Amino acid sequence: MALVLHAGKTNKNGFKALIVAQYNGVEVKLVPDFEMGVSNKTPEFVKMNPLGKVPVLETPDGPIFESNAIARYVARLKADTTLCGSSVIEYGHIEQWIDFASLEIDSNMVTWYRPRMGRAPYLPPVEEAAIAALKRALGALNTYLASNTYLVGHSVTLADIIMTCNLFMGFAKLMTKSFTSDFPHVERYFWTLVNQPNIKRILGEVKQAESVLPIQSTKQTPKDEVKKEPKKEAAKEKPKAVVGEGDDETPKPKPKNPLDLLPPSKMILDEWKRLYSNTKTNFREIAIKGFWEMYDPEGYSLWFCDYKYNDENTVSFVTLNKVGGFLQRMDLARKYAFGKMLVIGSEAPFKVKGLWLFRGQEIPQFVVDECYDMELYEWRKVEISDEAQKERVNQMIEDKEPFEGEALLDAKCFK
């Protein structure tokens, strides 16, 4: 009996097994004329997977469901395959990245994707949380890929195949170039993988989304519509019963950020960011002077931060990627913050120091909760009455070199 895969021709989870089969020289046939919502509801299919989920692989020894399990099965059909690693530790690392691809990348991608396809209610706070978590995961992946071509070892493994398939939907449907440009190493990795002959043979020509998939109303199957038909009048009498079923006409109000409830401030953060960006000459006289004229010590606070583990910063590009990843994960605070991060030193170990302007008198709690990098730094509130601290703020804003007697390797701005 040949291996038969029950999945649609465009199912990205089905692609995993088909790509593995290409690498291993295993024949896996797609079941002909598979129709999602019909073929997977038949008694024969439900017998193979009681949940009716796709894909399912028919084998001589019985069916297998769950796409990662199917991919593992097909990978192990070839005794000398390199897809599963060449040692126990490589196998462990492959499994580690498979879990990461599923739990950190795919789950957040699906949470973002399904409501926009009309397959789940669209709730803005849920989408924002999923995107923030996805950016955090992509930032971690980007840092790792800065010094690695593949996830494990020096060739394609099962981890790369599953990661690529999970990223595929994001690149094709959700993540525009402006989104992914913050993760250049992930971009390089993805385009390298999708152009591998065995992968390209299954995925075809991949094109990146030019815009985010627009929000659609929650879809209903004809069967659902028939069931609801007799209840139309009741629905009119009880409009609240409809709320939450995915109709975009009645979205839940977005919860306010506590910082939006603070008393108005005379400092307009966007005006400062524009001044900073547009000042090209006489920076001290124009930008720095303008900052202190705008600064509202009642509505905002300034903070110094120092990386706790500078002795680990022994490679310059890894240190720079570390700081870049931190700034990516701070994106959730862009409306309420401005920051400068300095990488200091002409040789290792490099020091990382920063200056941050936050709305309010404390570091926002949602930033502490969501951005795990925060705990990697020592934070100290700036006392602007101290002229030495105030001058240090000036020097950090203008990227003064040398800074505290040392050369600047790089200076990054969050604005």
PDB file of N, CA, C and O in Angstrom, residues 267-320:
ATOM      1  N   MET A 267       4.158  67.727  27.078  1.00  0.00           N
ATOM      2  CA  MET A 267       5.127  67.175  26.131  1.00  0.00           C
ATOM      3  C   MET A 267       4.409  66.301  25.109  1.00  0.00           C
ATOM      4  O   MET A 267       3.725  65.343  25.470  1.00  0.00           O
ATOM      5  N   ILE A 268       4.554  66.629  23.854  1.00  0.00           N
ATOM      6  CA  ILE A 268       3.999  65.816  22.773  1.00  0.00           C
ATOM      7  C   ILE A 268       5.132  64.955  22.230  1.00  0.00           C
ATOM      8  O   ILE A 268       6.055  65.467  21.578  1.00  0.00           O
ATOM      9  N   LEU A 269       5.066  63.667  22.515  1.00  0.00           N
ATOM     10  CA  LEU A 269       6.187  62.776  22.202  1.00  0.00           C
ATOM     11  C   LEU A 269       6.533  62.789  20.716  1.00  0.00           C
ATOM     12  O   LEU A 269       7.715  62.801  20.340  1.00  0.00           O
ATOM     13  N   ASP A 270       5.521  62.794  19.850  1.00  0.00           N
ATOM     14  CA  ASP A 270       5.781  62.779  18.413  1.00  0.00           C
ATOM     15  C   ASP A 270       6.522  64.037  17.951  1.00  0.00           C
ATOM     16  O   ASP A 270       7.321  63.978  17.005  1.00  0.00           O
ATOM     17  N   GLU A 271       6.265  65.159  18.618  1.00  0.00           N
ATOM     18  CA  GLU A 271       6.970  66.392  18.251  1.00  0.00           C
ATOM     19  C   GLU A 271       8.454  66.266  18.572  1.00  0.00           C
ATOM     20  O   GLU A 271       9.314  66.712  17.795  1.00  0.00           O
ATOM     21  N   TRP A 272       8.766  65.661  19.719  1.00  0.00           N
ATOM     22  CA  TRP A 272      10.175  65.443  20.063  1.00  0.00           C
ATOM     23  C   TRP A 272      10.824  64.477  19.063  1.00  0.00           C
ATOM     24  O   TRP A 272      11.949  64.713  18.604  1.00  0.00           O
ATOM     25  N   LYS A 273      10.129  63.410  18.708  1.00  0.00           N
ATOM     26  CA  LYS A 273      10.701  62.442  17.768  1.00  0.00           C
ATOM     27  C   LYS A 273      10.964  63.088  16.405  1.00  0.00           C
ATOM     28  O   LYS A 273      11.977  62.789  15.759  1.00  0.00           O
ATOM     29  N   ARG A 274      10.069  63.964  15.987  1.00  0.00           N
ATOM     30  CA  ARG A 274      10.281  64.666  14.717  1.00  0.00           C
ATOM     31  C   ARG A 274      11.494  65.594  14.803  1.00  0.00           C
ATOM     32  O   ARG A 274      12.302  65.678  13.870  1.00  0.00           O
ATOM     33  N   LEU A 275      11.605  66.310  15.919  1.00  0.00           N
ATOM     34  CA  LEU A 275      12.743  67.210  16.102  1.00  0.00           C
ATOM     35  C   LEU A 275      14.045  66.426  16.074  1.00  0.00           C
ATOM     36  O   LEU A 275      15.013  66.827  15.423  1.00  0.00           O
ATOM     37  N   TYR A 276      14.069  65.297  16.782  1.00  0.00           N
ATOM     38  CA  TYR A 276      15.270  64.452  16.814  1.00  0.00           C
ATOM     39  C   TYR A 276      15.634  63.984  15.406  1.00  0.00           C
ATOM     40  O   TYR A 276      16.800  64.042  14.995  1.00  0.00           O
ATOM     41  N   SER A 277      14.633  63.510  14.655  1.00  0.00           N
ATOM     42  CA  SER A 277      14.889  62.950  13.330  1.00  0.00           C
ATOM     43  C   SER A 277      15.311  63.998  12.313  1.00  0.00           C
ATOM     44  O   SER A 277      16.100  63.714  11.406  1.00  0.00           O
ATOM     45  N   ASN A 278      14.789  65.211  12.455  1.00  0.00           N
ATOM     46  CA  ASN A 278      15.013  66.236  11.432  1.00  0.00           C
ATOM     47  C   ASN A 278      16.227  67.115  11.686  1.00  0.00           C
ATOM     48  O   ASN A 278      16.623  67.894  10.819  1.00  0.00           O
ATOM     49  N   THR A 279      16.815  67.017  12.879  1.00  0.00           N
ATOM     50  CA  THR A 279      17.976  67.849  13.193  1.00  0.00           C
ATOM     51  C   THR A 279      19.245  67.193  12.673  1.00  0.00           C
ATOM     52  O   THR A 279      19.624  66.114  13.134  1.00  0.00           O
ATOM     53  N   LYS A 280      19.878  67.827  11.708  1.00  0.00           N
ATOM     54  CA  LYS A 280      21.082  67.261  11.085  1.00  0.00           C
ATOM     55  C   LYS A 280      22.349  68.001  11.494  1.00  0.00           C
ATOM     56  O   LYS A 280      23.444  67.441  11.430  1.00  0.00           O
ATOM     57  N   THR A 281      22.223  69.263  11.886  1.00  0.00           N
ATOM     58  CA  THR A 281      23.387  70.055  12.305  1.00  0.00           C
ATOM     59  C   THR A 281      23.051  70.792  13.599  1.00  0.00           C
ATOM     60  O   THR A 281      21.878  70.929  13.972  1.00  0.00           O
ATOM     61  N   ASN A 282      24.114  71.290  14.287  1.00  0.00           N
ATOM     62  CA  ASN A 282      23.936  72.015  15.554  1.00  0.00           C
ATOM     63  C   ASN A 282      23.016  71.257  16.500  1.00  0.00           C
ATOM     64  O   ASN A 282      22.062  71.819  17.055  1.00  0.00           O
ATOM     65  N   PHE A 283      23.294  69.951  16.664  1.00  0.00           N
ATOM     66  CA  PHE A 283      22.396  69.069  17.418  1.00  0.00           C
ATOM     67  C   PHE A 283      22.185  69.562  18.844  1.00  0.00           C
ATOM     68  O   PHE A 283      21.075  69.536  19.366  1.00  0.00           O
ATOM     69  N   ARG A 284      23.265  70.006  19.490  1.00  0.00           N
ATOM     70  CA  ARG A 284      23.134  70.491  20.868  1.00  0.00           C
ATOM     71  C   ARG A 284      22.230  71.720  20.943  1.00  0.00           C
ATOM     72  O   ARG A 284      21.367  71.808  21.816  1.00  0.00           O
ATOM     73  N   GLU A 285      22.435  72.624  20.013  1.00  0.00           N
ATOM     74  CA  GLU A 285      21.710  73.892  20.056  1.00  0.00           C
ATOM     75  C   GLU A 285      20.240  73.736  19.678  1.00  0.00           C
ATOM     76  O   GLU A 285      19.385  74.458  20.172  1.00  0.00           O
ATOM     77  N   ILE A 286      19.965  72.771  18.821  1.00  0.00           N
ATOM     78  CA  ILE A 286      18.583  72.624  18.340  1.00  0.00           C
ATOM     79  C   ILE A 286      17.859  71.478  19.044  1.00  0.00           C
ATOM     80  O   ILE A 286      16.865  71.692  19.744  1.00  0.00           O
ATOM     81  N   ALA A 287      18.352  70.242  18.879  1.00  0.00           N
ATOM     82  CA  ALA A 287      17.631  69.074  19.397  1.00  0.00           C
ATOM     83  C   ALA A 287      17.705  68.970  20.914  1.00  0.00           C
ATOM     84  O   ALA A 287      16.675  68.799  21.584  1.00  0.00           O
ATOM     85  N   ILE A 288      18.916  69.063  21.470  1.00  0.00           N
ATOM     86  CA  ILE A 288      19.049  68.900  22.925  1.00  0.00           C
ATOM     87  C   ILE A 288      18.327  70.034  23.658  1.00  0.00           C
ATOM     88  O   ILE A 288      17.585  69.798  24.623  1.00  0.00           O
ATOM     89  N   LYS A 289      18.548  71.267  23.193  1.00  0.00           N
ATOM     90  CA  LYS A 289      17.849  72.401  23.808  1.00  0.00           C
ATOM     91  C   LYS A 289      16.344  72.230  23.686  1.00  0.00           C
ATOM     92  O   LYS A 289      15.587  72.466  24.625  1.00  0.00           O
ATOM     93  N   GLY A 290      15.893  71.786  22.496  1.00  0.00           N
ATOM     94  CA  GLY A 290      14.466  71.573  22.289  1.00  0.00           C
ATOM     95  C   GLY A 290      13.902  70.480  23.182  1.00  0.00           C
ATOM     96  O   GLY A 290      12.762  70.579  23.655  1.00  0.00           O
ATOM     97  N   PHE A 291      14.699  69.446  23.436  1.00  0.00           N
ATOM     98  CA  PHE A 291      14.230  68.369  24.304  1.00  0.00           C
ATOM     99  C   PHE A 291      13.904  68.892  25.696  1.00  0.00           C
ATOM    100  O   PHE A 291      12.827  68.614  26.248  1.00  0.00           O
ATOM    101  N   TRP A 292      14.825  69.656  26.269  1.00  0.00           N
ATOM    102  CA  TRP A 292      14.601  70.124  27.645  1.00  0.00           C
ATOM    103  C   TRP A 292      13.494  71.164  27.707  1.00  0.00           C
ATOM    104  O   TRP A 292      12.823  71.294  28.735  1.00  0.00           O
ATOM    105  N   GLU A 293      13.282  71.893  26.609  1.00  0.00           N
ATOM    106  CA  GLU A 293      12.148  72.833  26.578  1.00  0.00           C
ATOM    107  C   GLU A 293      10.818  72.081  26.532  1.00  0.00           C
ATOM    108  O   GLU A 293       9.820  72.523  27.107  1.00  0.00           O
ATOM    109  N   MET A 294      10.809  70.930  25.858  1.00  0.00           N
ATOM    110  CA  MET A 294       9.587  70.119  25.752  1.00  0.00           C
ATOM    111  C   MET A 294       9.366  69.235  26.977  1.00  0.00           C
ATOM    112  O   MET A 294       8.220  68.930  27.329  1.00  0.00           O
ATOM    113  N   TYR A 295      10.438  68.803  27.621  1.00  0.00           N
ATOM    114  CA  TYR A 295      10.352  67.756  28.648  1.00  0.00           C
ATOM    115  C   TYR A 295       9.410  68.141  29.790  1.00  0.00           C
ATOM    116  O   TYR A 295       9.466  69.248  30.332  1.00  0.00           O
ATOM    117  N   ASP A 296       8.539  67.209  30.130  1.00  0.00           N
ATOM    118  CA  ASP A 296       7.563  67.390  31.214  1.00  0.00           C
ATOM    119  C   ASP A 296       7.867  66.375  32.308  1.00  0.00           C
ATOM    120  O   ASP A 296       7.499  65.203  32.183  1.00  0.00           O
ATOM    121  N   PRO A 297       8.539  66.776  33.387  1.00  0.00           N
ATOM    122  CA  PRO A 297       8.920  65.813  34.440  1.00  0.00           C
ATOM    123  C   PRO A 297       7.742  65.238  35.217  1.00  0.00           C
ATOM    124  O   PRO A 297       7.905  64.249  35.929  1.00  0.00           O
ATOM    125  N   GLU A 298       6.564  65.849  35.061  1.00  0.00           N
ATOM    126  CA  GLU A 298       5.379  65.311  35.730  1.00  0.00           C
ATOM    127  C   GLU A 298       4.692  64.260  34.870  1.00  0.00           C
ATOM    128  O   GLU A 298       4.097  63.318  35.381  1.00  0.00           O
ATOM    129  N   GLY A 299       4.776  64.407  33.549  1.00  0.00           N
ATOM    130  CA  GLY A 299       4.108  63.474  32.646  1.00  0.00           C
ATOM    131  C   GLY A 299       5.000  62.369  32.125  1.00  0.00           C
ATOM    132  O   GLY A 299       4.509  61.343  31.634  1.00  0.00           O
ATOM    133  N   TYR A 300       6.334  62.572  32.233  1.00  0.00           N
ATOM    134  CA  TYR A 300       7.295  61.596  31.717  1.00  0.00           C
ATOM    135  C   TYR A 300       8.422  61.388  32.720  1.00  0.00           C
ATOM    136  O   TYR A 300       8.617  62.198  33.634  1.00  0.00           O
ATOM    137  N   SER A 301       9.150  60.299  32.528  1.00  0.00           N
ATOM    138  CA  SER A 301      10.334  60.046  33.357  1.00  0.00           C
ATOM    139  C   SER A 301      11.449  59.485  32.484  1.00  0.00           C
ATOM    140  O   SER A 301      11.196  58.835  31.472  1.00  0.00           O
ATOM    141  N   LEU A 302      12.694  59.761  32.895  1.00  0.00           N
ATOM    142  CA  LEU A 302      13.880  59.300  32.187  1.00  0.00           C
ATOM    143  C   LEU A 302      14.571  58.206  32.985  1.00  0.00           C
ATOM    144  O   LEU A 302      14.634  58.272  34.226  1.00  0.00           O
ATOM    145  N   TRP A 303      15.094  57.207  32.262  1.00  0.00           N
ATOM    146  CA  TRP A 303      15.721  56.063  32.914  1.00  0.00           C
ATOM    147  C   TRP A 303      17.016  55.678  32.207  1.00  0.00           C
ATOM    148  O   TRP A 303      17.062  55.630  30.983  1.00  0.00           O
ATOM    149  N   PHE A 304      18.072  55.406  33.014  1.00  0.00           N
ATOM    150  CA  PHE A 304      19.277  54.784  32.497  1.00  0.00           C
ATOM    151  C   PHE A 304      19.143  53.275  32.641  1.00  0.00           C
ATOM    152  O   PHE A 304      18.549  52.788  33.619  1.00  0.00           O
ATOM    153  N   CYS A 305      19.683  52.528  31.686  1.00  0.00           N
ATOM    154  CA  CYS A 305      19.740  51.071  31.849  1.00  0.00           C
ATOM    155  C   CYS A 305      21.147  50.578  31.488  1.00  0.00           C
ATOM    156  O   CYS A 305      21.801  51.125  30.599  1.00  0.00           O
ATOM    157  N   ASP A 306      21.596  49.572  32.219  1.00  0.00           N
ATOM    158  CA  ASP A 306      22.910  48.965  31.987  1.00  0.00           C
ATOM    159  C   ASP A 306      22.740  47.454  31.911  1.00  0.00           C
ATOM    160  O   ASP A 306      22.137  46.848  32.815  1.00  0.00           O
ATOM    161  N   TYR A 307      23.264  46.870  30.844  1.00  0.00           N
ATOM    162  CA  TYR A 307      23.167  45.417  30.655  1.00  0.00           C
ATOM    163  C   TYR A 307      23.927  44.701  31.775  1.00  0.00           C
ATOM    164  O   TYR A 307      25.047  45.082  32.120  1.00  0.00           O
ATOM    165  N   LYS A 308      23.300  43.698  32.360  1.00  0.00           N
ATOM    166  CA  LYS A 308      23.874  43.022  33.532  1.00  0.00           C
ATOM    167  C   LYS A 308      25.028  42.078  33.182  1.00  0.00           C
ATOM    168  O   LYS A 308      25.839  41.752  34.041  1.00  0.00           O
ATOM    169  N   TYR A 309      25.082  41.626  31.940  1.00  0.00           N
ATOM    170  CA  TYR A 309      26.013  40.545  31.601  1.00  0.00           C
ATOM    171  C   TYR A 309      26.975  40.968  30.486  1.00  0.00           C
ATOM    172  O   TYR A 309      27.177  40.247  29.510  1.00  0.00           O
ATOM    173  N   ASN A 310      27.570  42.143  30.639  1.00  0.00           N
ATOM    174  CA  ASN A 310      28.456  42.654  29.593  1.00  0.00           C
ATOM    175  C   ASN A 310      29.662  41.755  29.335  1.00  0.00           C
ATOM    176  O   ASN A 310      30.212  41.767  28.230  1.00  0.00           O
ATOM    177  N   ASP A 311      30.070  40.977  30.324  1.00  0.00           N
ATOM    178  CA  ASP A 311      31.221  40.096  30.119  1.00  0.00           C
ATOM    179  C   ASP A 311      30.936  39.016  29.076  1.00  0.00           C
ATOM    180  O   ASP A 311      31.860  38.395  28.532  1.00  0.00           O
ATOM    181  N   GLU A 312      29.638  38.798  28.754  1.00  0.00           N
ATOM    182  CA  GLU A 312      29.277  37.820  27.729  1.00  0.00           C
ATOM    183  C   GLU A 312      29.316  38.416  26.319  1.00  0.00           C
ATOM    184  O   GLU A 312      29.235  37.674  25.327  1.00  0.00           O
ATOM    185  N   ASN A 313      29.453  39.727  26.220  1.00  0.00           N
ATOM    186  CA  ASN A 313      29.408  40.398  24.909  1.00  0.00           C
ATOM    187  C   ASN A 313      30.776  40.348  24.235  1.00  0.00           C
ATOM    188  O   ASN A 313      31.463  41.362  24.075  1.00  0.00           O
ATOM    189  N   THR A 314      31.159  39.170  23.807  1.00  0.00           N
ATOM    190  CA  THR A 314      32.503  38.962  23.260  1.00  0.00           C
ATOM    191  C   THR A 314      32.556  39.028  21.730  1.00  0.00           C
ATOM    192  O   THR A 314      33.636  39.091  21.158  1.00  0.00           O
ATOM    193  N   VAL A 315      31.395  38.996  21.064  1.00  0.00           N
ATOM    194  CA  VAL A 315      31.344  39.059  19.601  1.00  0.00           C
ATOM    195  C   VAL A 315      30.514  40.275  19.211  1.00  0.00           C
ATOM    196  O   VAL A 315      29.358  40.410  19.633  1.00  0.00           O
ATOM    197  N   SER A 316      31.094  41.154  18.406  1.00  0.00           N
ATOM    198  CA  SER A 316      30.448  42.437  18.125  1.00  0.00           C
ATOM    199  C   SER A 316      29.085  42.278  17.461  1.00  0.00           C
ATOM    200  O   SER A 316      28.090  42.871  17.910  1.00  0.00           O
ATOM    201  N   PHE A 317      28.981  41.456  16.394  1.00  0.00           N
ATOM    202  CA  PHE A 317      27.706  41.382  15.670  1.00  0.00           C
ATOM    203  C   PHE A 317      26.622  40.695  16.501  1.00  0.00           C
ATOM    204  O   PHE A 317      25.441  41.013  16.377  1.00  0.00           O
ATOM    205  N   VAL A 318      27.020  39.763  17.363  1.00  0.00           N
ATOM    206  CA  VAL A 318      26.047  39.116  18.240  1.00  0.00           C
ATOM    207  C   VAL A 318      25.513  40.128  19.251  1.00  0.00           C
ATOM    208  O   VAL A 318      24.311  40.168  19.551  1.00  0.00           O
ATOM    209  N   THR A 319      26.407  40.976  19.766  1.00  0.00           N
ATOM    210  CA  THR A 319      25.991  42.017  20.709  1.00  0.00           C
ATOM    211  C   THR A 319      25.036  43.003  20.040  1.00  0.00           C
ATOM    212  O   THR A 319      24.008  43.386  20.605  1.00  0.00           O
ATOM    213  N   LEU A 320      25.362  43.399  18.803  1.00  0.00           N
ATOM    214  CA  LEU A 320      24.495  44.324  18.073  1.00  0.00           C
ATOM    215  C   LEU A 320      23.135  43.701  17.781  1.00  0.00           C
ATOM    216  O   LEU A 320      22.099  44.365  17.884  1.00  0.00           O
TER     217      LEU A 320
END
